[in-house]
Amino acid sequence: MKTEAYDKVRTARSNSRPTSMDYIHHIFDVFFELHGDRKFADDGAVVGGIGILNELPVTVVSIEKGRSVKERMARSFGAPQPEGYRKALRLMKQAEKFGRPVICLIDTSGAFCGIGAEERGQGQAIADNLMEMMTLKTPVISVFVGEGGSGGALALAVADRVWMLENAVYSVISPEGCASILWKDSSKASEAAEVLKLTAEDSYDNGLIEKVISEGDIGEEAFYDRLKWELIWELEKLREKPLDQLLEERYQKFRKVGEPVQNNGQ
Amino acid sequence: MAFFNFRLQPKNELEKGGRTAAPVQSDASEPEKKCPNCHKETPISELAGNLNVCTCGYHFRMNSRQRISYLVDKGSFEELFADVDYSNPIDFPGYNEKIESAKSLSKEKEGVICGTAKVGGEECCIFAMEPYFMMGSMGTAVGEKITSLFEYATEHKMSVVGFTVSGGARMQEGLFSLLQMAKTSGAVKRHSDAGLFYLTVLTDPTTGGVTASFAMEGDIIIAEPSATVGFAGARVIEQTTKKALPKGFQTSEFLMKHGFVDAIVSRPKQRTVIRHLLKIHDRREKA
């Protein structure tokens, strides 16, 4: 039998699960972190920089939940402020300028929910990323490594390839939020998780992502290595494509999502 | 996309006017509406004659057809993509029934209407979201219609005027609805890269995934007075942060103060403002 959807949500959220920084340290030979959005602040929930992937410089942008309690607090438990999204965009534009591919690692319950975030344009910051990523003139691969919460996750996932780890989840709303709207009872999150079709397998079956990365029982090192080589091979393919084709395919991929059946035209 | 044969007929459209055009249909059966601001009760027909604005200046919600009828030149609206219907891509329980009741309440097929129209003789593409259809939430049909409209506008070198009202992404369509944010943003970006003009009019309420996509992507963003505009819901923020929200939090005025809205324009002034902005940004060769 299939693992229940809510078990996957729990696994994706688990504190013992590797965070984005673990992937960064294992996958890239060198990583030089770059801070700040150049406008207001440096958001700890978004970690970005330049990494070397098998001799190829790439820009890495990730959402990081943190490990210790202190670090998790400093990183707002992986819920980015508008500055986080603006930092991400700054680094992606820099990648475009220098012809570096972009790799995004996503693990967030959602964009930060707070007064300051609204004052500084959380919605506008996400909207800007969606527009700019669609035409970013360099290959982009986004990998969901843990939670993928709504618009706050999508803001780093307008990519040529969107992959999810086997136990990652990606949803329009949290199962708890869905349950409290639907049944006025957030304890029914497990039922909500099921109907939301938020697992990697569901997303793949619905044609909304390109690949599910098996987490298997191959041991930690072998697993990081597998993901690393998947990225290397895929970037090689994407970099061979003419830019016009890359961007057209990116546009069409999202354009096709949920194209409804049209009746006989008016 | 040959839904509509494009016509240019610069025929005294200004004189025809649009503000008092078309009988405005009321949205509820009760004869009077109480203003939440000044508490005055006004007959619905009287309100409708005043663009659903109370004498105190409070802007009541307006359905999408009413919006278009007060804004555009009489008879100039040609609806596009009216046949796009909803889908239930993840077989969400109870969704089909919810759609049926939204259809009968709003008399609309989905959460947005799109088309072409003239505003004081200025031709444009226009969309108006529908507050009485699941609060203008964005599912695949809304995403498809908005995307198609921007593609149509790009193809015909036309400006887009968009009235937003939305509770956000439509939960019942799961990830399919979330991804409409990317899809619509892509079409807006292509329209923008073609040097074309997009004017957003934020109306009450504009929230969630629509705020975080095409509502905030206009070249010029205007808002109706006191409309609620934000990303996260105010109640959710209050519960999460356990802090009292500042006065006027997430209103049009709040957004303007913080630099996210160009101007606040009351309903009676919108037609003039929109006509001027369209005229300034017209990119088509004049006949």
mmCIF file of C-alpha atoms in Angstrom, chain A residues 117-236:
data_model
loop_
_atom_site.group_PDB
_atom_site.id
_atom_site.type_symbol
_atom_site.label_atom_id
_atom_site.label_comp_id
_atom_site.label_asym_id
_atom_site.label_seq_id
_atom_site.Cartn_x
_atom_site.Cartn_y
_atom_site.Cartn_z
ATOM 1 C CA ALA A 117 6.514 41.073 5.599
ATOM 2 C CA GLU A 118 3.259 42.651 4.445
ATOM 3 C CA GLU A 119 4.609 46.179 4.911
ATOM 4 C CA ARG A 120 7.562 45.352 2.712
ATOM 5 C CA GLY A 121 5.521 43.702 -0.017
ATOM 6 C CA GLN A 122 5.596 39.936 0.383
ATOM 7 C CA GLY A 123 3.155 39.504 -2.495
ATOM 8 C CA GLN A 124 5.065 41.874 -4.745
ATOM 9 C CA ALA A 125 8.378 40.145 -3.995
ATOM 10 C CA ILE A 126 6.989 36.729 -4.942
ATOM 11 C CA ALA A 127 5.238 38.095 -8.043
ATOM 12 C CA ASP A 128 8.489 39.651 -9.200
ATOM 13 C CA ASN A 129 10.318 36.325 -8.916
ATOM 14 C CA LEU A 130 7.625 34.499 -10.882
ATOM 15 C CA MET A 131 7.890 36.982 -13.749
ATOM 16 C CA GLU A 132 11.650 37.225 -13.798
ATOM 17 C CA MET A 133 12.328 33.512 -13.457
ATOM 18 C CA MET A 134 10.112 32.782 -16.441
ATOM 19 C CA THR A 135 12.521 34.656 -18.713
ATOM 20 C CA LEU A 136 15.804 34.189 -16.849
ATOM 21 C CA LYS A 137 18.353 33.581 -19.590
ATOM 22 C CA THR A 138 20.139 30.654 -18.009
ATOM 23 C CA PRO A 139 19.117 27.093 -17.142
ATOM 24 C CA VAL A 140 17.305 26.697 -13.812
ATOM 25 C CA ILE A 141 16.706 23.470 -11.876
ATOM 26 C CA SER A 142 14.610 23.548 -8.718
ATOM 27 C CA VAL A 143 14.661 20.663 -6.285
ATOM 28 C CA PHE A 144 12.135 20.267 -3.488
ATOM 29 C CA VAL A 145 14.102 18.666 -0.675
ATOM 30 C CA GLY A 146 11.503 18.962 2.092
ATOM 31 C CA GLU A 147 8.365 21.051 2.348
ATOM 32 C CA GLY A 148 7.059 23.058 -0.577
ATOM 33 C CA GLY A 149 4.545 25.451 0.906
ATOM 34 C CA SER A 150 2.477 27.411 -1.585
ATOM 35 C CA GLY A 151 3.536 30.697 -3.215
ATOM 36 C CA GLY A 152 6.531 30.958 -0.916
ATOM 37 C CA ALA A 153 7.942 27.797 -2.514
ATOM 38 C CA LEU A 154 6.785 28.532 -6.059
ATOM 39 C CA ALA A 155 8.783 31.783 -5.910
ATOM 40 C CA LEU A 156 11.910 29.630 -6.421
ATOM 41 C CA ALA A 157 10.333 26.985 -8.636
ATOM 42 C CA VAL A 158 9.679 28.586 -12.014
ATOM 43 C CA ALA A 159 12.376 26.394 -13.492
ATOM 44 C CA ASP A 160 13.282 24.336 -16.552
ATOM 45 C CA ARG A 161 13.276 21.242 -14.382
ATOM 46 C CA VAL A 162 11.351 20.832 -11.166
ATOM 47 C CA TRP A 163 12.286 17.770 -9.161
ATOM 48 C CA MET A 164 11.077 16.483 -5.846
ATOM 49 C CA LEU A 165 12.748 14.118 -3.463
ATOM 50 C CA GLU A 166 10.631 11.069 -2.802
ATOM 51 C CA ASN A 167 9.513 12.358 0.603
ATOM 52 C CA ALA A 168 9.144 16.009 -0.274
ATOM 53 C CA VAL A 169 5.709 17.590 -0.543
ATOM 54 C CA TYR A 170 4.405 20.497 -2.642
ATOM 55 C CA SER A 171 1.043 22.049 -1.964
ATOM 56 C CA VAL A 172 -1.158 25.079 -2.555
ATOM 57 C CA ILE A 173 -2.003 25.170 1.155
ATOM 58 C CA SER A 174 -0.856 23.316 4.269
ATOM 59 C CA PRO A 175 -2.975 20.278 5.132
ATOM 60 C CA GLU A 176 -3.792 21.947 8.472
ATOM 61 C CA GLY A 177 -4.939 25.132 6.739
ATOM 62 C CA CYS A 178 -6.993 23.165 4.259
ATOM 63 C CA ALA A 179 -8.649 21.118 6.999
ATOM 64 C CA SER A 180 -9.559 24.170 9.032
ATOM 65 C CA ILE A 181 -11.157 25.830 6.008
ATOM 66 C CA LEU A 182 -12.860 22.711 4.759
ATOM 67 C CA TRP A 183 -13.985 21.036 7.958
ATOM 68 C CA LYS A 184 -13.303 23.802 10.501
ATOM 69 C CA ASP A 185 -11.018 21.303 12.150
ATOM 70 C CA SER A 186 -7.256 21.432 11.714
ATOM 71 C CA SER A 187 -6.893 17.997 13.329
ATOM 72 C CA LYS A 188 -8.246 16.514 10.107
ATOM 73 C CA ALA A 189 -4.978 17.444 8.406
ATOM 74 C CA SER A 190 -4.302 13.860 7.519
ATOM 75 C CA GLU A 191 -7.489 13.623 5.409
ATOM 76 C CA ALA A 192 -6.686 16.994 3.865
ATOM 77 C CA ALA A 193 -3.179 15.847 2.935
ATOM 78 C CA GLU A 194 -4.725 12.945 1.070
ATOM 79 C CA VAL A 195 -7.157 15.021 -1.002
ATOM 80 C CA LEU A 196 -4.617 17.761 -1.783
ATOM 81 C CA LYS A 197 -2.465 15.348 -3.833
ATOM 82 C CA LEU A 198 0.702 16.899 -2.485
ATOM 83 C CA THR A 199 3.222 14.061 -2.578
ATOM 84 C CA ALA A 200 6.069 13.828 -5.063
ATOM 85 C CA GLU A 201 4.403 10.855 -6.677
ATOM 86 C CA ASP A 202 1.086 12.710 -7.075
ATOM 87 C CA SER A 203 2.831 15.758 -8.530
ATOM 88 C CA TYR A 204 4.669 13.550 -10.994
ATOM 89 C CA ASP A 205 1.554 11.595 -11.948
ATOM 90 C CA ASN A 206 -0.252 14.894 -12.541
ATOM 91 C CA GLY A 207 2.512 15.974 -14.898
ATOM 92 C CA LEU A 208 3.473 18.950 -12.740
ATOM 93 C CA ILE A 209 7.101 17.995 -12.057
ATOM 94 C CA GLU A 210 9.714 16.241 -14.166
ATOM 95 C CA LYS A 211 11.350 13.843 -11.782
ATOM 96 C CA VAL A 212 11.055 12.139 -8.421
ATOM 97 C CA ILE A 213 14.412 11.485 -6.792
ATOM 98 C CA SER A 214 14.346 8.225 -4.926
ATOM 99 C CA GLU A 215 15.689 8.472 -1.388
ATOM 100 C CA GLY A 216 16.052 4.687 -1.129
ATOM 101 C CA ASP A 217 18.241 2.828 1.320
ATOM 102 C CA ILE A 218 21.543 3.519 -0.319
ATOM 103 C CA GLY A 219 23.110 5.449 2.526
ATOM 104 C CA GLU A 220 23.647 9.151 2.931
ATOM 105 C CA GLU A 221 26.818 9.614 0.890
ATOM 106 C CA ALA A 222 25.563 7.569 -2.046
ATOM 107 C CA PHE A 223 22.305 9.500 -1.980
ATOM 108 C CA TYR A 224 23.990 12.921 -2.148
ATOM 109 C CA ASP A 225 26.176 11.573 -4.904
ATOM 110 C CA ARG A 226 23.176 10.409 -6.888
ATOM 111 C CA LEU A 227 21.524 13.821 -6.665
ATOM 112 C CA LYS A 228 24.805 15.516 -7.563
ATOM 113 C CA TRP A 229 25.177 13.469 -10.742
ATOM 114 C CA GLU A 230 21.549 13.898 -11.694
ATOM 115 C CA LEU A 231 22.143 17.650 -11.534
ATOM 116 C CA ILE A 232 25.377 17.473 -13.519
ATOM 117 C CA TRP A 233 23.845 15.397 -16.306
ATOM 118 C CA GLU A 234 20.695 17.468 -16.520
ATOM 119 C CA LEU A 235 22.592 20.759 -16.628
ATOM 120 C CA GLU A 236 24.724 19.379 -19.405
#
